[in-house]
């Protein structure tokens, strides 16, 4: 068997990403994501961040953006997106109620609950938890 | 000789003949854990007191199933009733599930004994088990090396003979890569073969549970025990479960094996290439035909994977809000603060950056260029495999580009991501693949990957068994 005689393909190199960042100063540059955008994303994802983390996340997203650029090499206009691991469709079951979870058990891992309900901080103002 | 060097079928015979009791097996497991656990850290939780009681109860019962009485370990993202399940995250540090995953029900109803829960990268995001909230897992072959990941604890526990077998989960190679690094057999079944009910979700269209064992035969036994349609998982396949063990004949004569040139490209070490080539020559000697093929979209798999998995993760991990279960920050006055601080304090850095990248890629101005584009290229990757597997019975290449890497080496760098380029495409296509040990480089195991058609685990096992049986000639 004659295998691997010549190399016609290269694993995409991410090493150029590091070079880019020497010039981009961690997220400010050609297409660098802004700190404001990171703050907005963190707000959407409900994760509080400090300045140091914002810098780090910006650098990460910039690096990932460079990796993603290679996908533009392919014209995918006519391609149908793959949305599932396997193509099983219309998975149905009989519409019969079944027992799922006891109420008491459901509270076992809840950090705070009272009289059969989960407690959350006040939503409409005030400091009561 | 450790008891766990015997195959499952041999241990089963010992139990049937009453030459061993279930307590003997559990004692052996706990003894080995005491001896080695401080060095390798396979486990997050060890269920010592409970398993001794369970073993005592089983001592007087007749062994039915082949898994009866065997000490096993479960990756800590598989929920176990009343047994802490942490996902190696501060977020779930004290989480006590109130039900069993379907795979746990299947194994425990067959008499298997869950010795403990194994270490992993937090929420299965990583490939070295260094991203665990608790501690890294070290490779039993060389403690300066990682055990791989994310199922590093499950692979190390089997390699170090702490248990007979373990379960891991594989989203982009998380069973096969640590199995390769630790010199054990790891199977990622076809998507849908095994129920995901009770597997803590990372990327739902890619995640799949599978067995890690010391031999191919054991692996087939365990997969048989955990497979099947489950009403609790709508994506589980309504297909019969073949008897894979019966088909382990060592016979590969006439099989057509595809060898993708992309799996031997830049970044794959020469020693790994040579090791796999030797194994291919053995298969040819047994009458199989190996031919070079191309899977042209392989090079896009890493980018596609990190888009799809991060997008799915950003949605799946939205459930950790600090209210119904899991960590809750003590430092919040308002509901918004409670969410934001809980998630900031409960998740580790790798998890947070993937959630943010997923949120970013799903934002309205990028969704089409990023998420949908990735889904379309995923179609092309699947077609590559379909096209080749119409003509060939299976595909063979290395599992990883190199043997195990050093602890601490580039851990937080995205350079690590491209190491998974040989395992990721299989998850994107949803097809089955196994990693089996097929040689050593500088004292570290090398894994060979055998990839099959959807739901054709039979051929994958058959070829794996043939290589395993001839291993003394490599």
Coordinates of N, CA, C and O in Angstrom, one line a residue, chain B residues 214-361:
Chain B
X214 N -10.8 -2.0 29.1 CA -9.4 -2.4 28.9 C -9.3 -3.3 27.6 O -8.2 -3.5 27.1
X215 N -10.4 -3.8 27.2 CA -10.4 -4.7 25.9 C -11.6 -4.3 25.0 O -12.6 -3.8 25.5
X216 N -11.5 -4.7 23.8 CA -12.5 -4.5 22.8 C -13.8 -5.3 23.2 O -14.9 -4.8 23.1
X217 N -13.5 -6.6 23.6 CA -14.7 -7.4 24.0 C -15.4 -6.8 25.1 O -16.7 -6.7 25.1
X218 N -14.7 -6.3 26.2 CA -15.4 -5.7 27.3 C -16.2 -4.5 26.8 O -17.3 -4.2 27.3
X219 N -15.6 -3.7 25.9 CA -16.3 -2.5 25.4 C -17.6 -2.9 24.7 O -18.6 -2.2 25.0
X220 N -17.6 -4.0 23.9 CA -18.8 -4.4 23.2 C -19.9 -4.8 24.3 O -21.1 -4.5 24.1
X221 N -19.4 -5.5 25.3 CA -20.4 -5.9 26.4 C -21.0 -4.7 27.0 O -22.3 -4.7 27.3
X222 N -20.2 -3.7 27.3 CA -20.8 -2.5 28.0 C -21.7 -1.7 27.1 O -22.8 -1.3 27.5
X223 N -21.3 -1.6 25.9 CA -22.2 -0.8 24.9 C -23.5 -1.5 24.8 O -24.6 -0.9 24.7
X224 N -23.5 -2.9 24.7 CA -24.7 -3.6 24.6 C -25.6 -3.3 25.8 O -26.8 -3.2 25.7
X225 N -25.0 -3.2 27.0 CA -25.8 -3.0 28.2 C -26.4 -1.6 28.3 O -27.4 -1.4 29.0
X226 N -25.8 -0.6 27.6 CA -26.3 0.8 27.8 C -27.1 1.3 26.6 O -27.7 2.4 26.7
X227 N -27.1 0.6 25.5 CA -27.7 1.1 24.3 C -29.2 0.9 24.3 O -29.8 0.2 25.1
X228 N -29.9 1.6 23.4 CA -31.3 1.3 23.1 C -32.2 2.6 23.2 O -31.8 3.6 23.8
X229 N -33.4 2.4 22.6 CA -34.3 3.5 22.6 C -34.8 3.8 24.0 O -35.0 2.9 24.8
X230 N -34.9 5.1 24.3 CA -35.4 5.5 25.6 C -36.4 6.6 25.4 O -36.2 7.6 24.7
X231 N -37.6 6.4 26.0 CA -38.7 7.4 25.8 C -38.3 8.8 26.4 O -38.8 9.8 26.0
X232 N -37.3 8.8 27.3 CA -36.9 10.0 27.9 C -35.9 10.8 27.1 O -35.5 11.9 27.4
X233 N -35.4 10.2 26.0 CA -34.5 10.9 25.0 C -35.1 10.8 23.6 O -34.9 9.7 23.0
X234 N -35.7 11.8 23.1 CA -36.4 11.7 21.8 C -35.3 11.5 20.7 O -35.7 11.1 19.6
X235 N -34.1 11.8 20.9 CA -33.1 11.6 19.9 C -32.4 10.2 20.0 O -31.5 9.9 19.2
X236 N -32.9 9.3 20.9 CA -32.3 8.0 20.9 C -33.0 7.2 19.8 O -34.2 7.3 19.5
X237 N -32.2 6.2 19.2 CA -32.6 5.6 18.0 C -33.5 4.4 18.3 O -33.2 3.5 19.1
X238 N -34.6 4.3 17.5 CA -35.5 3.1 17.7 C -35.1 1.9 16.9 O -35.7 1.5 16.0
X239 N -33.9 1.5 17.2 CA -33.3 0.4 16.5 C -32.9 -0.8 17.4 O -32.6 -0.5 18.6
X240 N -32.9 -2.0 16.9 CA -32.5 -3.1 17.7 C -31.0 -3.1 18.1 O -30.3 -2.4 17.4
X241 N -30.7 -3.7 19.2 CA -29.3 -3.7 19.6 C -28.6 -5.0 19.2 O -29.0 -6.1 19.7
X242 N -27.7 -5.0 18.3 CA -27.1 -6.2 17.8 C -26.2 -6.9 18.9 O -25.9 -6.2 19.9
X243 N -25.9 -8.1 18.8 CA -25.0 -8.8 19.7 C -23.6 -8.6 19.2 O -23.1 -9.4 18.4
X244 N -23.0 -7.5 19.6 CA -21.7 -7.2 19.0 C -20.6 -8.2 19.4 O -19.7 -8.5 18.7
X245 N -20.7 -8.8 20.6 CA -19.7 -9.7 21.1 C -19.6 -10.9 20.2 O -18.5 -11.4 19.9
X246 N -20.7 -11.4 19.8 CA -20.8 -12.6 18.9 C -20.0 -12.4 17.6 O -19.5 -13.3 17.0
X247 N -19.9 -11.1 17.2 CA -19.3 -10.9 15.9 C -17.8 -10.6 16.0 O -17.1 -10.4 15.0
X248 N -17.2 -10.8 17.2 CA -15.8 -10.6 17.3 C -15.0 -11.8 17.0 O -14.7 -12.7 17.8
X249 N -14.8 -12.0 15.7 CA -14.2 -13.2 15.2 C -12.7 -13.0 14.9 O -12.0 -14.0 14.7
X250 N -12.3 -11.8 14.7 CA -10.9 -11.5 14.2 C -10.8 -11.6 12.7 O -9.8 -11.4 12.1
X251 N -12.0 -11.8 12.1 CA -12.0 -12.0 10.6 C -12.2 -10.6 9.9 O -13.2 -9.9 10.2
X252 N -11.2 -10.2 9.1 CA -11.3 -9.0 8.4 C -11.1 -9.2 6.9 O -10.9 -8.2 6.2
X253 N -11.0 -10.4 6.5 CA -10.6 -10.7 5.1 C -11.6 -10.1 4.2 O -12.8 -10.2 4.3
X254 N -11.1 -9.3 3.2 CA -11.9 -8.7 2.2 C -12.5 -7.4 2.5 O -13.1 -6.7 1.7
X255 N -12.3 -7.0 3.8 CA -12.8 -5.7 4.2 C -12.1 -4.5 3.5 O -10.9 -4.6 3.3
X256 N -12.8 -3.5 3.1 CA -12.2 -2.4 2.4 C -12.0 -1.2 3.5 O -13.0 -0.8 4.0
X257 N -10.8 -0.8 3.7 CA -10.5 0.2 4.7 C -10.0 1.4 4.0 O -9.0 1.4 3.3
X258 N -10.6 2.5 4.4 CA -10.2 3.8 3.8 C -9.2 4.5 4.8 O -9.4 4.5 6.0
X259 N -8.2 5.1 4.2 CA -7.2 5.8 5.0 C -7.1 7.2 4.6 O -6.5 7.5 3.5
X260 N -7.7 8.1 5.3 CA -7.7 9.5 4.8 C -6.4 10.2 4.9 O -5.8 10.2 5.9
X261 N -5.9 10.8 3.8 CA -4.6 11.5 3.8 C -4.6 12.7 4.8 O -3.6 13.0 5.3
X262 N -5.8 13.3 5.0 CA -5.9 14.4 5.9 C -5.6 14.0 7.3 O -5.2 14.9 8.1
X263 N -5.7 12.7 7.6 CA -5.4 12.3 9.0 C -3.9 12.0 9.3 O -3.5 11.6 10.3
X264 N -3.1 12.3 8.2 CA -1.7 12.1 8.3 C -1.0 13.3 7.9 O 0.2 13.3 7.4
X265 N -1.6 14.5 8.0 CA -1.1 15.7 7.6 C -0.1 16.4 8.6 O 0.3 15.8 9.5
X266 N 0.1 17.7 8.4 CA 1.0 18.4 9.2 C 0.4 18.4 10.7 O -0.8 18.5 10.9
X267 N 1.3 18.3 11.6 CA 0.9 18.3 13.0 C 0.8 16.9 13.6 O 0.8 16.7 14.8
X268 N 0.7 15.9 12.7 CA 0.7 14.5 13.2 C 2.1 14.0 13.3 O 2.8 14.1 12.3
X269 N 2.5 13.6 14.4 CA 3.9 13.2 14.6 C 4.3 12.0 13.8 O 3.5 11.1 13.5
X270 N 5.6 12.0 13.4 CA 6.0 10.9 12.6 C 5.9 9.5 13.3 O 5.5 8.5 12.7
X271 N 6.2 9.6 14.6 CA 6.1 8.3 15.3 C 4.6 7.8 15.4 O 4.4 6.6 15.2
X272 N 3.7 8.7 15.5 CA 2.3 8.3 15.5 C 1.9 7.7 14.1 O 1.3 6.6 14.0
X273 N 2.3 8.4 13.0 CA 2.0 7.9 11.7 C 2.6 6.5 11.5 O 2.0 5.6 11.0
X274 N 3.9 6.3 11.9 CA 4.5 5.0 11.7 C 3.8 3.9 12.5 O 3.6 2.8 12.0
X275 N 3.4 4.3 13.7 CA 2.7 3.3 14.5 C 1.4 2.8 13.8 O 1.1 1.6 13.7
X276 N 0.6 3.8 13.3 CA -0.6 3.5 12.6 C -0.4 2.7 11.4 O -1.1 1.7 11.0
X277 N 0.7 3.1 10.6 CA 1.0 2.4 9.4 C 1.3 0.9 9.7 O 0.9 0.0 8.9
X278 N 2.0 0.6 10.8 CA 2.3 -0.8 11.1 C 1.0 -1.5 11.3 O 0.9 -2.7 10.9
X279 N 0.1 -0.9 12.1 CA -1.2 -1.6 12.3 C -1.9 -1.8 11.0 O -2.6 -2.9 10.9
X280 N -1.9 -0.9 10.1 CA -2.6 -1.0 8.8 C -1.9 -2.2 8.1 O -2.6 -3.0 7.4
X281 N -0.6 -2.3 8.2 CA 0.0 -3.5 7.5 C -0.4 -4.8 8.1 O -0.6 -5.8 7.3
X282 N -0.6 -4.8 9.4 CA -1.1 -6.0 10.0 C -2.5 -6.4 9.5 O -2.8 -7.5 9.1
X283 N -3.4 -5.3 9.3 CA -4.7 -5.6 8.8 C -4.6 -6.1 7.3 O -5.4 -7.0 6.9
X284 N -3.7 -5.5 6.6 CA -3.5 -6.0 5.2 C -3.1 -7.5 5.2 O -3.5 -8.3 4.4
X285 N -2.2 -7.8 6.2 CA -1.7 -9.2 6.3 C -2.9 -10.1 6.6 O -2.8 -11.3 6.3
X286 N -3.9 -9.6 7.3 CA -5.1 -10.4 7.6 C -6.1 -10.5 6.5 O -7.2 -11.1 6.6
X287 N -5.8 -9.8 5.4 CA -6.7 -9.9 4.2 C -7.5 -8.7 4.0 O -8.4 -8.7 3.1
X288 N -7.3 -7.6 4.7 CA -8.1 -6.4 4.5 C -7.4 -5.6 3.4 O -6.2 -5.7 3.2
X289 N -8.2 -4.7 2.7 CA -7.6 -3.9 1.7 C -7.6 -2.4 2.1 O -8.6 -1.9 2.4
X290 N -6.4 -1.8 2.2 CA -6.3 -0.4 2.7 C -6.0 0.5 1.5 O -5.1 0.2 0.7
X291 N -6.8 1.6 1.4 CA -6.5 2.5 0.3 C -6.6 3.9 0.8 O -7.4 4.3 1.7
X292 N -5.8 4.8 0.2 CA -5.8 6.2 0.6 C -7.0 6.9 0.0 O -7.4 6.6 -1.1
X293 N -7.6 7.7 0.8 CA -8.8 8.5 0.3 C -8.7 9.9 0.8 O -7.7 10.2 1.5
X294 N -9.6 10.7 0.5 CA -9.6 12.1 0.9 C -10.9 12.5 1.6 O -12.0 12.1 1.1
X295 N -10.9 13.2 2.7 CA -12.0 13.8 3.4 C -11.8 15.3 3.3 O -11.3 15.9 4.2
X296 N -12.1 15.9 2.2 CA -11.6 17.3 1.9 C -12.0 18.4 2.9 O -11.4 19.4 3.0
X297 N -13.2 18.2 3.6 CA -13.6 19.3 4.4 C -13.1 19.1 5.9 O -13.5 19.9 6.8
X298 N -12.2 18.2 6.1 CA -11.7 17.9 7.4 C -11.1 19.2 8.0 O -11.2 19.5 9.2
X299 N -10.4 20.0 7.2 CA -9.7 21.2 7.7 C -10.7 22.2 8.3 O -10.2 23.1 9.0
X300 N -11.9 22.1 8.0 CA -12.9 23.1 8.5 C -13.5 22.7 9.8 O -14.3 23.4 10.4
X301 N -13.3 21.4 10.2 CA -14.0 20.8 11.3 C -13.8 21.5 12.6 O -14.8 21.7 13.4
X302 N -12.6 21.9 12.9 CA -12.4 22.6 14.2 C -13.2 23.9 14.3 O -13.8 24.1 15.3
X303 N -13.1 24.7 13.3 CA -13.9 25.9 13.3 C -15.4 25.7 13.4 O -16.1 26.3 14.2
X304 N -15.9 24.7 12.6 CA -17.3 24.4 12.7 C -17.7 23.9 14.0 O -18.7 24.3 14.6
X305 N -16.9 23.0 14.6 CA -17.1 22.5 15.9 C -17.2 23.5 17.0 O -18.1 23.6 17.8
X306 N -16.2 24.5 17.0 CA -16.2 25.5 18.1 C -17.4 26.4 17.9 O -17.9 27.0 18.9
X307 N -17.9 26.6 16.7 CA -19.1 27.5 16.5 C -20.3 26.7 17.0 O -21.0 27.3 17.9
X308 N -20.5 25.5 16.5 CA -21.7 24.8 16.9 C -21.8 24.5 18.4 O -22.8 24.7 19.1
X309 N -20.7 24.0 18.9 CA -20.7 23.5 20.3 C -20.8 24.8 21.2 O -21.5 24.7 22.3
X310 N -20.1 25.9 20.9 CA -20.2 27.0 21.8 C -21.6 27.6 21.7 O -22.2 28.1 22.8
X311 N -22.2 27.7 20.6 CA -23.6 28.2 20.5 C -24.6 27.3 21.3 O -25.4 27.8 22.0
X312 N -24.5 26.0 21.1 CA -25.3 25.1 21.9 C -25.1 25.2 23.4 O -26.0 25.2 24.2
X313 N -23.8 25.3 23.7 CA -23.5 25.5 25.2 C -24.0 26.7 25.7 O -24.5 26.8 26.9
X314 N -24.0 27.8 25.0 CA -24.4 29.1 25.5 C -25.9 29.0 25.9 O -26.4 29.6 26.8
X315 N -26.6 28.2 25.1 CA -28.1 28.0 25.4 C -28.2 27.0 26.5 O -29.0 27.2 27.5
X316 N -27.6 25.8 26.4 CA -27.7 24.8 27.4 C -27.3 25.3 28.8 O -28.0 24.9 29.8
X317 N -26.3 26.1 28.9 CA -25.8 26.5 30.3 C -26.6 27.7 30.8 O -26.2 28.2 31.9
X318 N -27.6 28.2 30.1 CA -28.4 29.3 30.6 C -29.2 28.8 31.8 O -29.7 29.7 32.6
X319 N -29.3 27.5 32.0 CA -30.2 27.0 33.1 C -29.5 27.3 34.4 O -30.2 27.2 35.5
X320 N -28.3 27.5 34.5 CA -27.6 27.7 35.8 C -27.8 29.1 36.2 O -27.0 30.0 35.9
X321 N -28.8 29.3 37.0 CA -29.2 30.7 37.4 C -29.1 30.9 38.9 O -29.4 32.0 39.4
X322 N -28.7 29.9 39.6 CA -28.5 30.1 41.1 C -29.8 30.0 41.8 O -29.8 30.4 43.0
X323 N -30.9 29.6 41.2 CA -32.2 29.7 41.9 C -32.7 28.3 42.2 O -33.1 28.0 43.3
X324 N -32.8 27.5 41.2 CA -33.5 26.2 41.4 C -32.5 25.1 42.0 O -32.9 24.3 42.8
X325 N -31.3 25.2 41.5 CA -30.2 24.3 42.1 C -28.9 24.8 41.7 O -28.8 25.8 40.9
X326 N -27.8 24.3 42.3 CA -26.5 24.7 42.0 C -26.1 25.9 42.9 O -26.8 26.3 43.8
X327 N -24.9 26.4 42.6 CA -24.3 27.5 43.3 C -25.1 28.7 43.3 O -25.8 29.0 42.3
X328 N -25.2 29.4 44.4 CA -25.9 30.7 44.5 C -24.9 31.7 45.2 O -24.5 31.4 46.3
X329 N -24.7 32.8 44.5 CA -23.8 33.8 45.2 C -24.5 34.4 46.5 O -25.7 34.6 46.5
X330 N -23.6 34.6 47.5 CA -24.2 35.2 48.7 C -24.2 36.8 48.6 O -24.6 37.5 49.5
X331 N -23.7 37.3 47.4 CA -23.4 38.8 47.3 C -24.4 39.5 46.4 O -24.0 40.3 45.6
X332 N -25.7 39.1 46.4 CA -26.6 39.8 45.5 C -27.8 40.4 46.2 O -28.3 39.8 47.1
X333 N -28.2 41.6 45.7 CA -29.4 42.2 46.3 C -30.6 42.2 45.3 O -31.7 42.1 45.7
X334 N -30.3 42.2 44.0 CA -31.4 42.1 43.1 C -31.3 40.8 42.3 O -30.3 40.1 42.3
X335 N -32.4 40.6 41.6 CA -32.4 39.3 40.8 C -31.3 39.3 39.7 O -30.7 38.3 39.5
X336 N -31.2 40.4 39.0 CA -30.2 40.5 38.0 C -28.8 40.3 38.6 O -28.0 39.5 38.0
X337 N -28.5 40.9 39.7 CA -27.2 40.7 40.3 C -27.0 39.2 40.7 O -25.9 38.7 40.6
X338 N -28.1 38.6 41.2 CA -28.0 37.2 41.6 C -27.6 36.3 40.4 O -26.7 35.5 40.5
X339 N -28.2 36.6 39.2 CA -27.9 35.8 38.0 C -26.4 36.0 37.7 O -25.6 35.1 37.5
X340 N -26.1 37.3 37.5 CA -24.8 37.7 37.0 C -23.6 37.3 37.9 O -22.6 36.8 37.4
X341 N -23.8 37.4 39.2 CA -22.7 37.1 40.1 C -22.6 35.6 40.3 O -21.5 35.0 40.4
X342 N -23.8 34.9 40.3 CA -23.8 33.5 40.5 C -23.0 32.8 39.3 O -22.1 32.0 39.5
X343 N -23.3 33.3 38.1 CA -22.6 32.7 36.9 C -21.2 33.1 36.8 O -20.3 32.3 36.4
X344 N -20.9 34.3 37.2 CA -19.5 34.8 37.2 C -18.6 34.0 38.2 O -17.5 33.6 37.9
X345 N -19.2 33.7 39.4 CA -18.4 33.0 40.4 C -18.5 31.5 40.3 O -17.6 30.8 40.7
X346 N -19.6 31.0 39.6 CA -19.8 29.6 39.6 C -19.1 28.9 38.4 O -18.7 27.7 38.5
X347 N -18.9 29.6 37.3 CA -18.3 29.0 36.1 C -16.8 29.4 36.1 O -16.4 30.5 36.4
X348 N -16.0 28.5 35.5 CA -14.5 28.7 35.3 C -14.3 29.5 34.0 O -15.3 29.7 33.2
X349 N -13.1 29.9 33.8 CA -12.8 30.8 32.6 C -13.1 30.2 31.3 O -13.7 30.8 30.4
X350 N -12.7 28.9 31.1 CA -13.0 28.3 29.8 C -14.5 28.2 29.5 O -14.9 28.5 28.3
X351 N -15.3 27.9 30.5 CA -16.7 27.8 30.3 C -17.3 29.2 29.9 O -18.1 29.3 29.0
X352 N -16.8 30.2 30.7 CA -17.3 31.5 30.4 C -17.0 32.0 29.0 O -17.8 32.6 28.3
X353 N -15.7 31.8 28.6 CA -15.4 32.3 27.3 C -16.1 31.6 26.2 O -16.5 32.2 25.2
X354 N -16.4 30.3 26.4 CA -17.2 29.6 25.3 C -18.7 30.1 25.3 O -19.3 30.2 24.3
X355 N -19.2 30.4 26.5 CA -20.6 30.9 26.6 C -20.6 32.2 25.9 O -21.5 32.5 25.1
X356 N -19.6 33.1 26.1 CA -19.6 34.4 25.5 C -19.4 34.3 24.0 O -20.1 35.0 23.2
X357 N -18.6 33.4 23.5 CA -18.4 33.2 22.1 C -19.6 32.7 21.4 O -20.0 33.1 20.4
X358 N -20.3 31.8 22.1 CA -21.6 31.2 21.6 C -22.6 32.3 21.5 O -23.4 32.4 20.5
X359 N -22.7 33.2 22.5 CA -23.7 34.3 22.6 C -23.4 35.2 21.4 O -24.3 35.7 20.7
X360 N -22.1 35.5 21.2 CA -21.6 36.4 20.1 C -22.0 35.8 18.8 O -22.6 36.5 17.9
X361 N -21.7 34.5 18.6 CA -22.0 33.9 17.3 C -23.4 33.8 16.9 O -23.8 33.7 15.8

